[in-house]
Structure formats: C-alpha cells, structure tokens
mmCIF file of C-alpha atoms in Angstrom:
data_model
loop_
_atom_site.group_PDB
_atom_site.id
_atom_site.type_symbol
_atom_site.label_atom_id
_atom_site.label_comp_id
_atom_site.label_asym_id
_atom_site.label_seq_id
_atom_site.Cartn_x
_atom_site.Cartn_y
_atom_site.Cartn_z
ATOM 1 C CA MET A 1 7.503 -12.058 -37.423
ATOM 2 C CA ARG A 2 4.864 -9.768 -39.759
ATOM 3 C CA MET A 3 6.049 -7.757 -42.487
ATOM 4 C CA ASP A 4 6.601 -4.003 -41.845
ATOM 5 C CA ALA A 5 3.829 -2.942 -43.868
ATOM 6 C CA GLU A 6 1.215 -5.340 -41.591
ATOM 7 C CA VAL A 7 3.091 -2.988 -38.805
ATOM 8 C CA ALA A 8 2.389 0.526 -40.347
ATOM 9 C CA GLN A 9 -0.813 -0.134 -41.895
ATOM 10 C CA GLU A 10 -1.729 -1.126 -37.905
ATOM 11 C CA ALA A 11 0.076 1.849 -36.857
ATOM 12 C CA ALA A 12 -1.745 4.236 -39.263
ATOM 13 C CA ALA A 13 -5.121 2.542 -38.035
ATOM 14 C CA GLN A 14 -4.938 3.177 -34.491
ATOM 15 C CA ALA A 15 -3.074 6.786 -35.399
ATOM 16 C CA ASP A 16 -7.164 7.324 -36.822
ATOM 17 C CA ALA A 17 -8.708 6.116 -33.475
ATOM 18 C CA GLY A 18 -7.188 9.009 -31.651
ATOM 19 C CA PHE A 19 -4.863 6.918 -29.406
ATOM 20 C CA LEU A 20 -2.426 8.871 -27.739
ATOM 21 C CA TRP A 21 0.981 6.587 -27.589
ATOM 22 C CA ASP A 22 4.182 6.545 -25.388
ATOM 23 C CA PHE A 23 2.230 6.956 -22.354
ATOM 24 C CA TRP A 24 1.326 4.469 -19.088
ATOM 25 C CA TYR A 25 -2.090 3.122 -19.177
ATOM 26 C CA PRO A 26 -3.448 0.691 -16.413
ATOM 27 C CA ALA A 27 -3.906 -2.480 -17.697
ATOM 28 C CA VAL A 28 -5.237 -4.722 -14.689
ATOM 29 C CA ARG A 29 -5.747 -4.716 -10.829
ATOM 30 C CA SER A 30 -2.351 -6.283 -9.406
ATOM 31 C CA THR A 31 -4.527 -9.149 -7.637
ATOM 32 C CA GLU A 32 -5.793 -10.472 -10.863
ATOM 33 C CA ILE A 33 -2.301 -12.184 -11.854
ATOM 34 C CA ARG A 34 -0.935 -14.427 -9.187
ATOM 35 C CA GLY A 35 0.999 -17.855 -9.620
ATOM 36 C CA GLN A 36 1.455 -19.242 -13.018
ATOM 37 C CA ARG A 37 -2.108 -17.797 -14.167
ATOM 38 C CA LEU A 38 -2.137 -16.156 -17.435
ATOM 39 C CA VAL A 39 -4.792 -12.690 -18.293
ATOM 40 C CA THR A 40 -5.879 -10.963 -20.668
ATOM 41 C CA ALA A 41 -6.029 -7.403 -21.718
ATOM 42 C CA MET A 42 -6.728 -4.524 -24.174
ATOM 43 C CA LEU A 43 -5.239 -1.591 -24.485
ATOM 44 C CA LEU A 44 -5.622 1.091 -27.500
ATOM 45 C CA GLU A 45 -6.883 -1.805 -29.769
ATOM 46 C CA VAL A 46 -3.799 -3.941 -28.734
ATOM 47 C CA PRO A 47 -4.664 -7.550 -26.979
ATOM 48 C CA LEU A 48 -2.118 -7.813 -24.190
ATOM 49 C CA VAL A 49 -1.247 -11.274 -22.198
ATOM 50 C CA LEU A 50 0.134 -10.689 -18.427
ATOM 51 C CA GLY A 51 1.378 -12.601 -15.831
ATOM 52 C CA ARG A 52 3.959 -12.724 -13.188
ATOM 53 C CA THR A 53 7.397 -14.373 -13.116
ATOM 54 C CA ALA A 54 8.342 -16.915 -10.329
ATOM 55 C CA GLU A 55 10.213 -13.867 -8.472
ATOM 56 C CA GLY A 56 6.923 -12.066 -8.494
ATOM 57 C CA LYS A 57 7.166 -9.488 -11.074
ATOM 58 C CA ALA A 58 4.945 -8.231 -13.654
ATOM 59 C CA PHE A 59 5.496 -8.544 -17.288
ATOM 60 C CA ALA A 60 3.247 -7.459 -20.272
ATOM 61 C CA MET A 61 3.639 -9.375 -23.719
ATOM 62 C CA ARG A 62 1.145 -9.023 -26.532
ATOM 63 C CA ASP A 63 -1.127 -11.713 -27.109
ATOM 64 C CA SER A 64 0.332 -13.145 -30.345
ATOM 65 C CA CYS A 65 2.445 -15.530 -30.979
ATOM 66 C CA PRO A 66 4.863 -14.375 -34.118
ATOM 67 C CA HIS A 67 5.188 -18.384 -35.483
ATOM 68 C CA ARG A 68 1.471 -18.442 -36.050
ATOM 69 C CA GLY A 69 -0.582 -15.567 -34.378
ATOM 70 C CA ILE A 70 -2.398 -18.008 -31.837
ATOM 71 C CA PRO A 71 -3.033 -15.998 -28.792
ATOM 72 C CA LEU A 72 -0.235 -16.456 -26.429
ATOM 73 C CA SER A 73 -2.622 -16.831 -23.399
ATOM 74 C CA TYR A 74 -3.748 -20.305 -23.981
ATOM 75 C CA GLY A 75 -0.086 -21.105 -23.618
ATOM 76 C CA ARG A 76 1.124 -21.696 -20.273
ATOM 77 C CA LEU A 77 3.610 -19.809 -17.901
ATOM 78 C CA ASP A 78 7.096 -21.648 -17.016
ATOM 79 C CA GLY A 79 8.683 -19.783 -14.142
ATOM 80 C CA ASN A 80 10.060 -16.981 -16.232
ATOM 81 C CA VAL A 81 8.642 -18.237 -19.959
ATOM 82 C CA VAL A 82 5.595 -18.070 -21.625
ATOM 83 C CA GLU A 83 5.416 -21.370 -23.895
ATOM 84 C CA CYS A 84 3.205 -20.756 -27.254
ATOM 85 C CA CYS A 85 0.393 -23.685 -26.825
ATOM 86 C CA TYR A 86 0.805 -24.506 -30.559
ATOM 87 C CA HIS A 87 3.745 -25.636 -31.267
ATOM 88 C CA GLY A 88 5.504 -24.965 -28.184
ATOM 89 C CA TRP A 89 8.184 -21.793 -28.988
ATOM 90 C CA ARG A 90 9.028 -20.513 -25.829
ATOM 91 C CA PHE A 91 9.421 -16.502 -24.661
ATOM 92 C CA ASP A 92 11.201 -15.154 -21.924
ATOM 93 C CA ALA A 93 8.314 -13.513 -20.324
ATOM 94 C CA CYS A 94 10.314 -9.764 -19.331
ATOM 95 C CA SER A 95 11.833 -9.028 -22.785
ATOM 96 C CA GLY A 96 9.569 -11.034 -25.021
ATOM 97 C CA GLN A 97 13.088 -12.884 -26.992
ATOM 98 C CA CYS A 98 12.523 -16.348 -28.076
ATOM 99 C CA VAL A 99 14.522 -18.833 -25.956
ATOM 100 C CA GLU A 100 13.541 -22.315 -28.166
ATOM 101 C CA ILE A 101 11.764 -23.930 -30.956
ATOM 102 C CA PRO A 102 11.242 -26.869 -30.105
ATOM 103 C CA SER A 103 10.688 -28.091 -33.884
ATOM 104 C CA LEU A 104 14.231 -27.181 -35.296
ATOM 105 C CA SER A 105 17.155 -30.158 -36.149
ATOM 106 C CA SER A 106 20.770 -29.751 -35.397
ATOM 107 C CA GLN A 107 20.610 -28.646 -39.021
ATOM 108 C CA ASP A 108 18.302 -25.561 -38.664
ATOM 109 C CA LYS A 109 20.844 -22.669 -38.781
ATOM 110 C CA LEU A 110 17.782 -20.212 -37.741
ATOM 111 C CA LYS A 111 19.021 -17.792 -35.108
ATOM 112 C CA VAL A 112 16.018 -18.319 -32.209
ATOM 113 C CA GLU A 113 17.234 -15.576 -30.406
ATOM 114 C CA ARG A 114 16.524 -12.706 -33.238
ATOM 115 C CA ILE A 115 13.314 -13.425 -32.881
ATOM 116 C CA PHE A 116 10.933 -11.745 -30.845
ATOM 117 C CA ALA A 117 7.246 -11.482 -29.414
ATOM 118 C CA GLY A 118 5.776 -8.183 -28.861
ATOM 119 C CA HIS A 119 6.990 -6.554 -25.183
ATOM 120 C CA PHE A 120 5.773 -3.668 -23.450
ATOM 121 C CA PRO A 121 7.007 -2.686 -20.143
ATOM 122 C CA CYS A 122 5.062 -2.999 -17.150
ATOM 123 C CA GLU A 123 5.473 -1.556 -13.324
ATOM 124 C CA GLU A 124 2.512 -1.706 -10.693
ATOM 125 C CA ARG A 125 1.368 1.201 -8.506
ATOM 126 C CA ASP A 126 -1.492 1.582 -6.343
ATOM 127 C CA GLY A 127 -2.617 -1.653 -6.855
ATOM 128 C CA TYR A 128 -2.463 -1.533 -10.988
ATOM 129 C CA VAL A 129 -0.524 -3.201 -13.239
ATOM 130 C CA TRP A 130 0.503 -0.004 -15.548
ATOM 131 C CA VAL A 131 2.006 -0.935 -19.254
ATOM 132 C CA TYR A 132 3.771 1.464 -21.353
ATOM 133 C CA MET A 133 2.096 1.682 -24.931
ATOM 134 C CA ASN A 134 4.371 2.353 -27.910
ATOM 135 C CA ALA A 135 2.763 2.489 -31.187
ATOM 136 C CA PRO A 136 3.082 -0.379 -33.682
ATOM 137 C CA GLY A 137 6.244 -1.004 -35.075
ATOM 138 C CA SER A 138 8.141 2.215 -33.221
ATOM 139 C CA LYS A 139 10.815 1.842 -30.390
ATOM 140 C CA LEU A 140 10.826 2.457 -27.063
ATOM 141 C CA PRO A 141 12.155 5.782 -26.087
ATOM 142 C CA GLU A 142 15.701 5.554 -24.704
ATOM 143 C CA THR A 143 14.510 6.805 -21.219
ATOM 144 C CA ILE A 144 10.670 6.102 -20.088
ATOM 145 C CA PRO A 145 9.161 8.237 -16.939
ATOM 146 C CA GLY A 146 8.194 5.840 -13.987
ATOM 147 C CA ALA A 147 4.254 4.873 -13.943
ATOM 148 C CA PRO A 148 1.906 7.614 -12.093
ATOM 149 C CA GLY A 149 1.149 6.891 -8.396
ATOM 150 C CA LEU A 150 -1.769 8.309 -6.423
ATOM 151 C CA THR A 151 -0.410 10.970 -3.860
ATOM 152 C CA VAL A 152 -0.988 10.706 -0.432
ATOM 153 C CA PHE A 153 -0.069 13.119 2.792
ATOM 154 C CA SER A 154 0.781 10.299 5.320
ATOM 155 C CA ASP A 155 1.896 6.939 6.285
ATOM 156 C CA LYS A 156 -1.429 5.512 7.129
ATOM 157 C CA TYR A 157 -4.845 5.448 4.920
ATOM 158 C CA LYS A 158 -7.369 3.674 3.977
ATOM 159 C CA ILE A 159 -7.412 3.227 -0.264
ATOM 160 C CA MET A 160 -10.286 1.729 -2.600
ATOM 161 C CA HIS A 161 -10.749 0.643 -6.083
ATOM 162 C CA LEU A 162 -13.491 0.969 -8.463
ATOM 163 C CA SER A 163 -13.921 0.441 -12.398
ATOM 164 C CA CYS A 164 -16.513 0.866 -15.074
ATOM 165 C CA GLU A 165 -16.791 0.592 -18.847
ATOM 166 C CA LEU A 166 -18.169 3.172 -20.632
ATOM 167 C CA PRO A 167 -19.418 2.210 -24.510
ATOM 168 C CA SER A 168 -17.700 5.295 -26.429
ATOM 169 C CA HIS A 169 -14.771 6.826 -27.742
ATOM 170 C CA ILE A 170 -11.844 8.143 -25.722
ATOM 171 C CA ASP A 171 -12.541 11.360 -26.010
ATOM 172 C CA HIS A 172 -16.163 11.211 -25.261
ATOM 173 C CA GLY A 173 -15.277 9.400 -22.050
ATOM 174 C CA ILE A 174 -12.462 12.378 -20.785
ATOM 175 C CA ILE A 175 -14.341 15.507 -21.587
ATOM 176 C CA GLY A 176 -17.105 13.619 -19.893
ATOM 177 C CA LEU A 177 -14.529 12.953 -16.818
ATOM 178 C CA MET A 178 -13.538 16.682 -16.573
ATOM 179 C CA ASP A 179 -16.939 18.382 -17.250
ATOM 180 C CA PRO A 180 -18.030 20.860 -14.452
ATOM 181 C CA ALA A 181 -21.351 21.443 -15.627
ATOM 182 C CA HIS A 182 -23.236 17.453 -15.204
ATOM 183 C CA GLY A 183 -23.106 17.160 -11.478
ATOM 184 C CA PRO A 184 -26.604 18.471 -10.374
ATOM 185 C CA PHE A 185 -28.785 16.381 -13.631
ATOM 186 C CA VAL A 186 -26.654 13.319 -13.505
ATOM 187 C CA HIS A 187 -25.774 12.391 -10.218
ATOM 188 C CA GLN A 188 -28.278 14.040 -8.075
ATOM 189 C CA SER A 189 -28.828 12.422 -5.052
ATOM 190 C CA TRP A 190 -29.971 13.351 -1.354
ATOM 191 C CA PHE A 191 -25.838 12.665 -0.480
ATOM 192 C CA TRP A 192 -24.710 14.520 -2.460
ATOM 193 C CA ARG A 193 -26.553 17.602 -4.247
ATOM 194 C CA LYS A 194 -29.986 18.354 -5.555
ATOM 195 C CA ARG A 195 -31.164 20.112 -9.207
ATOM 196 C CA GLY A 196 -32.365 22.826 -7.063
ATOM 197 C CA SER A 197 -29.079 23.576 -5.598
ATOM 198 C CA ILE A 198 -27.950 25.244 -9.189
ATOM 199 C CA HIS A 199 -25.962 28.142 -8.724
ATOM 200 C CA GLU A 200 -22.969 30.028 -10.225
ATOM 201 C CA LYS A 201 -19.134 29.106 -9.530
ATOM 202 C CA ALA A 202 -16.306 31.027 -10.778
ATOM 203 C CA LYS A 203 -12.898 29.213 -10.575
ATOM 204 C CA GLN A 204 -9.664 29.405 -11.667
ATOM 205 C CA PHE A 205 -7.326 27.733 -13.964
ATOM 206 C CA GLU A 206 -3.749 27.518 -14.582
ATOM 207 C CA PRO A 207 -1.577 25.527 -16.949
ATOM 208 C CA ILE A 208 0.666 23.018 -16.012
ATOM 209 C CA PRO A 209 3.087 20.550 -18.247
ATOM 210 C CA ASN A 210 0.601 18.734 -20.741
ATOM 211 C CA GLY A 211 -2.703 19.692 -18.874
ATOM 212 C CA PHE A 212 -4.310 22.425 -16.765
ATOM 213 C CA ARG A 213 -5.236 22.906 -13.082
ATOM 214 C CA MET A 214 -8.189 23.924 -11.345
ATOM 215 C CA CYS A 215 -6.283 25.746 -8.357
ATOM 216 C CA PRO A 216 -7.041 25.209 -4.794
ATOM 217 C CA HIS A 217 -10.313 26.692 -3.760
ATOM 218 C CA SER A 218 -13.505 25.877 -1.769
ATOM 219 C CA PRO A 219 -15.218 23.227 -2.869
ATOM 220 C CA SER A 220 -18.995 23.518 -3.475
ATOM 221 C CA THR A 221 -21.331 24.363 -1.062
ATOM 222 C CA ASN A 222 -23.956 22.284 -1.819
ATOM 223 C CA SER A 223 -21.920 19.165 -1.598
ATOM 224 C CA ALA A 224 -23.028 17.859 1.436
ATOM 225 C CA PRO A 225 -19.533 15.627 2.157
ATOM 226 C CA TYR A 226 -17.277 18.555 1.823
ATOM 227 C CA GLN A 227 -19.594 20.459 4.369
ATOM 228 C CA LEU A 228 -19.507 17.298 6.700
ATOM 229 C CA LEU A 229 -15.675 17.239 6.507
ATOM 230 C CA LYS A 230 -15.429 21.225 7.452
ATOM 231 C CA LYS A 231 -17.636 20.879 10.315
ATOM 232 C CA ILE A 232 -15.839 17.832 11.641
ATOM 233 C CA THR A 233 -12.149 19.312 11.360
ATOM 234 C CA GLY A 234 -13.180 22.754 12.044
ATOM 235 C CA GLU A 235 -11.084 24.181 9.232
ATOM 236 C CA PRO A 236 -11.532 25.595 5.618
ATOM 237 C CA VAL A 237 -11.872 22.454 2.911
ATOM 238 C CA THR A 238 -9.765 23.417 -0.090
ATOM 239 C CA THR A 239 -9.531 21.181 -3.333
ATOM 240 C CA THR A 240 -7.408 20.905 -6.359
ATOM 241 C CA ILE A 241 -8.318 19.425 -9.273
ATOM 242 C CA ASP A 242 -5.705 18.661 -12.578
ATOM 243 C CA PHE A 243 -6.103 17.244 -15.659
ATOM 244 C CA VAL A 244 -2.815 15.784 -17.120
ATOM 245 C CA LEU A 245 -2.563 13.936 -21.006
ATOM 246 C CA PRO A 246 -3.490 11.328 -21.903
ATOM 247 C CA ASN A 247 -6.178 10.736 -19.665
ATOM 248 C CA ILE A 248 -5.681 11.409 -15.650
ATOM 249 C CA ARG A 249 -7.613 13.796 -13.600
ATOM 250 C CA THR A 250 -6.437 13.913 -9.691
ATOM 251 C CA GLU A 251 -8.289 15.397 -6.876
ATOM 252 C CA GLU A 252 -6.926 16.483 -3.675
ATOM 253 C CA ASP A 253 -8.603 17.742 -0.576
ATOM 254 C CA ARG A 254 -7.376 18.960 2.779
ATOM 255 C CA SER A 255 -8.667 20.164 5.677
ATOM 256 C CA GLY A 256 -6.110 20.827 8.597
ATOM 257 C CA LYS A 257 -4.641 17.046 9.128
ATOM 258 C CA MET A 258 -7.420 15.635 7.450
ATOM 259 C CA TRP A 259 -6.843 14.550 3.148
ATOM 260 C CA PHE A 260 -8.458 12.793 0.406
ATOM 261 C CA SER A 261 -7.148 12.137 -2.820
ATOM 262 C CA SER A 262 -8.279 10.455 -5.990
ATOM 263 C CA ARG A 263 -6.855 9.253 -9.178
ATOM 264 C CA ALA A 264 -9.536 8.600 -12.257
ATOM 265 C CA THR A 265 -8.071 7.393 -15.477
ATOM 266 C CA VAL A 266 -9.739 6.965 -18.790
ATOM 267 C CA THR A 267 -8.233 4.157 -21.001
ATOM 268 C CA PRO A 268 -9.020 3.413 -24.404
ATOM 269 C CA VAL A 269 -9.635 -0.373 -24.642
ATOM 270 C CA ARG A 270 -11.010 -0.391 -28.396
ATOM 271 C CA ARG A 271 -11.737 2.724 -30.351
ATOM 272 C CA ASP A 272 -16.066 2.274 -29.363
ATOM 273 C CA LEU A 273 -14.966 0.832 -25.690
ATOM 274 C CA CYS A 274 -13.319 2.848 -22.533
ATOM 275 C CA ARG A 275 -13.045 2.113 -19.000
ATOM 276 C CA ILE A 276 -12.184 4.060 -16.238
ATOM 277 C CA ASP A 277 -10.272 3.134 -13.083
ATOM 278 C CA PHE A 278 -10.789 5.149 -10.022
ATOM 279 C CA VAL A 279 -8.669 4.718 -6.867
ATOM 280 C CA ALA A 280 -8.936 6.933 -4.153
ATOM 281 C CA ALA A 281 -6.656 7.126 -0.404
ATOM 282 C CA TRP A 282 -8.041 8.887 3.012
ATOM 283 C CA ASN A 283 -6.879 9.318 6.574
ATOM 284 C CA LEU A 284 -10.879 10.247 7.192
ATOM 285 C CA PHE A 285 -11.342 7.821 10.224
ATOM 286 C CA PHE A 286 -14.938 8.345 9.774
ATOM 287 C CA LEU A 287 -15.224 7.292 6.053
ATOM 288 C CA PRO A 288 -14.749 3.196 6.009
ATOM 289 C CA VAL A 289 -13.822 1.390 2.615
ATOM 290 C CA SER A 290 -17.071 -0.122 2.944
ATOM 291 C CA ILE A 291 -19.339 2.833 2.654
ATOM 292 C CA PHE A 292 -17.400 4.809 0.400
ATOM 293 C CA LYS A 293 -17.357 2.086 -2.145
ATOM 294 C CA ILE A 294 -21.329 1.941 -2.243
ATOM 295 C CA PHE A 295 -21.283 5.645 -2.982
ATOM 296 C CA GLY A 296 -18.544 5.735 -5.304
ATOM 297 C CA LYS A 297 -20.207 2.590 -7.125
ATOM 298 C CA ILE A 298 -23.414 4.904 -7.061
ATOM 299 C CA PHE A 299 -21.344 7.832 -9.035
ATOM 300 C CA LEU A 300 -20.044 5.439 -11.989
ATOM 301 C CA ARG A 301 -23.203 3.687 -12.164
ATOM 302 C CA GLN A 302 -24.414 7.273 -13.312
ATOM 303 C CA ASP A 303 -21.506 8.271 -15.368
ATOM 304 C CA GLN A 304 -21.923 4.757 -17.188
ATOM 305 C CA GLU A 305 -25.651 5.101 -17.696
ATOM 306 C CA THR A 306 -25.071 8.690 -19.039
ATOM 307 C CA MET A 307 -22.240 7.256 -21.484
ATOM 308 C CA ILE A 308 -24.582 4.797 -22.321
ATOM 309 C CA ARG A 309 -27.425 6.752 -23.452
ATOM 310 C CA GLN A 310 -25.145 9.020 -25.315
ATOM 311 C CA ALA A 311 -23.771 6.603 -27.558
ATOM 312 C CA GLU A 312 -27.237 5.836 -29.099
ATOM 313 C CA GLY A 313 -27.244 9.451 -30.025
ATOM 314 C CA LEU A 314 -24.407 9.126 -31.702
ATOM 315 C CA LYS A 315 -24.703 6.158 -33.510
ATOM 316 C CA HIS A 316 -26.471 8.486 -35.916
ATOM 317 C CA ASN A 317 -23.139 10.918 -36.006
ATOM 318 C CA PRO A 318 -25.200 14.222 -34.973
ATOM 319 C CA ARG A 319 -23.668 17.853 -34.866
ATOM 320 C CA LEU A 320 -22.059 18.781 -31.788
ATOM 321 C CA MET A 321 -20.917 21.847 -29.943
ATOM 322 C CA LEU A 322 -18.986 23.004 -26.855
ATOM 323 C CA ILE A 323 -19.638 26.426 -25.491
ATOM 324 C CA ASP A 324 -17.934 28.495 -23.081
ATOM 325 C CA ASP A 325 -16.713 28.689 -20.270
ATOM 326 C CA ALA A 326 -18.424 25.352 -19.076
ATOM 327 C CA ASP A 327 -16.881 23.426 -22.191
ATOM 328 C CA ARG A 328 -13.664 24.984 -22.096
ATOM 329 C CA PRO A 329 -11.879 22.202 -20.450
ATOM 330 C CA ALA A 330 -12.882 20.060 -23.287
ATOM 331 C CA LYS A 331 -11.899 22.893 -25.730
ATOM 332 C CA TRP A 332 -8.151 22.445 -23.842
ATOM 333 C CA TYR A 333 -7.997 18.968 -23.918
ATOM 334 C CA PHE A 334 -8.628 18.535 -27.736
ATOM 335 C CA ALA A 335 -5.973 21.592 -28.432
ATOM 336 C CA LEU A 336 -3.496 19.583 -25.799
ATOM 337 C CA LYS A 337 -3.665 16.507 -27.663
ATOM 338 C CA ALA A 338 -3.853 17.940 -30.998
ATOM 339 C CA SER A 339 -0.452 19.853 -29.859
ATOM 340 C CA LEU A 340 0.942 17.045 -28.513
ATOM 341 C CA ILE A 341 0.604 14.913 -31.454
ATOM 342 C CA GLU A 342 1.393 17.561 -33.959
ATOM 343 C CA SER A 343 5.109 18.779 -31.477
ATOM 344 C CA ARG A 344 5.862 14.697 -31.722
ATOM 345 C CA ARG A 345 5.423 14.783 -36.157
ATOM 346 C CA THR A 346 7.405 17.678 -36.089
ATOM 347 C CA GLY A 347 10.163 17.544 -33.419
ATOM 348 C CA ALA A 348 8.881 21.359 -32.295
ATOM 349 C CA ALA A 349 7.980 22.449 -29.191
ATOM 350 C CA MET A 350 4.332 21.967 -27.568
ATOM 351 C CA VAL A 351 2.218 25.000 -27.490
ATOM 352 C CA HIS A 352 0.237 24.756 -24.750
ATOM 353 C CA PRO A 353 -3.147 26.319 -25.025
ATOM 354 C CA MET A 354 -3.795 28.215 -22.432
ATOM 355 C CA ASP A 355 -1.352 31.782 -22.087
ATOM 356 C CA GLY A 356 -1.832 31.601 -18.046
ATOM 357 C CA PRO A 357 -4.370 31.682 -15.546
ATOM 358 C CA VAL A 358 -7.878 32.328 -16.316
ATOM 359 C CA THR A 359 -11.097 32.283 -14.613
ATOM 360 C CA LEU A 360 -14.363 30.481 -15.794
ATOM 361 C CA ARG A 361 -17.844 31.067 -14.791
ATOM 362 C CA TRP A 362 -20.811 28.451 -15.053
ATOM 363 C CA ARG A 363 -23.596 27.535 -13.140
ATOM 364 C CA SER A 364 -23.963 23.805 -11.586
#
C-alpha cells in the first residue's frame, strides 16, 4: 500500500491539473469488455483496468498492483478475480479486496483481507461504461448518484456513438464544445451552413443546478437539417441545449412526434489530452444510422483539427481573452467550476454565476 505522503502528492498534482473529482466519466464503450478480456483506460491521469465478471457485471480498478506497482492489466481475469502476473496476488474485481497471496506460508500473520487495490464504482449507460472518479486518497461519498443517461422520448429509436481525442486541456475542450460562434467557420459545409449565412441571433439562457440552459427556441434558419425536419413534420422545431458540470452538453430537438437527442462529454485523459464521446438517439425514420455517422464524423473531425491547430498556438502560452456575449457561456463554465471547488473546500453553498434568465446576442 502506498504511503499517505505519496497519495497526498498525487492528489495535489492532479488538483493542479484542474480536474473535477466526484463525478461520473465515460471510460470505454461497453462492447470493448467481453469474456475474460481486460482493457485499459486513462481518466484524469489515473490508469484504469476494466473488465466483466463471470456474471456479466462491469468493474473498474486502478491499473496497479499494490504490491510492486505492475499494471494489473498484464494479469488475467479468473471469473470474479483479477490475478497479478508478477506474484499472483488475487483481488476481488468488484471491491479491489485482496483474496489471496500465493507466497504466504502457514506461519505468516499478514491479514490479506486488509489489502486493497484501487477500485472505482462503475455503471453501464447508453453503451458506455461510466466510472465514478473520486480524488486519490479520498473516501467515496455515502451515496453516489446514478451515472447520467441519455434522454429519449419513445420506446423505439436508433442510437449511434462517436468519439475522438483532442490534444488540449479539458477547459479548452469544454469551452470549444459550448462555443456558439465557431459554426460558420469550423463547420462550413453544403449540408450544414455557409460563411455567408452569418446573421445576428438572440437566445435566452437560464441557470440550472451545476450548469445553464439555452431555453427552448427555434433552431438557426441557416442550418439545413432543421429546416428539412420542419418541412417533413409540418410543425415548428424547438431546440433545448444544456451544459452541466463537469463536462456534459445535451441537446434535444423536437418537432411534433419526431425527436433527436444527443449528449457530448469532454473527458480529461491527461492534462494535455481529452476525449469527446458523442451519443445520439432519434426516431427520425428518414435518417439511417450509417448516413448520420458519416456526417457526425465530419463534424468531429472539424472540431478535432481546430483543436490540434489551437494546441500548436497554446504551446507558446499566449495571452487569451473572452468577450461578451458569444463567450459568456465560457465565463459561466469557469465561474461554475471555481464555485464548486470553493464550495467543496469550505462546505458553504455553491454560488451560481447567473442571477436569473438572460438574453445573449451574437452573430453566427
């Protein structure tokens, strides 16, 4: 087991990285863990090993044996037990508790059951294995909310998943995700919008717990898919967009009985790398998964290329600025994050940066 000083040092380093702990983060797709296979993931600079027990329950452990530190992912999964490849130490996959140390003799008095490998709660939602990341050296809270699920509006629907990595800090990834003004420049295309279609917009926002909402509104007239949906249903289209800490942007589009729901998460892998996981569900009969996946990949690739270019400039530590009103959501994000950290430090109630509904105006 590591010394308390080591745990404290690691926790301090990861806090400096600007990570938010005590939240659920998507680690891997559910389809990646099957049979006796062990897979690895990195969340908030914590190496994880994930697998599925003989009963089919997903589990997540720290990918490090507490004996000599070798990754447990080099070992093997035996039913409900993960065995280290170095000395054969065996750990219960769902609790991290050591159940056997083969080298112990009958004279040894070491209490094996007091030894634990790092373990994290995990749940499966919408085709992902979510892991609840509590800070190194901290105890899990007595009650943990369920992992977030994608909102759907009918029993039958299509669903699709996409992901890509961004070579940037989580903060840059998130404010890029919620940025309302880059569309005509980053996402120029015949099927979405053109640079020449830029016009002034006004949207109302309101505070919600740990986040903010772009209130239900008619989507942009310079976005072809929304106009197609309106023409097919013969009814208005409304869009609602939420952002909630630590990293979740959801969008719900409704037109009559037709609906489209999506969730994008920007998850920190390291302090210089994050990952977008995008899942969408819909009951639009005219939109096959294969077609949407093609367009979705184009969108993500455009964002990814932009972040790669931004990372090149950020290497030189330039001075940055945020302006109103297009950058107000980014300001709210930083204020929400700071307020949450301060609330957890002092125990005082979290102060929301928004006093109430507000209308923002920008051109895009």
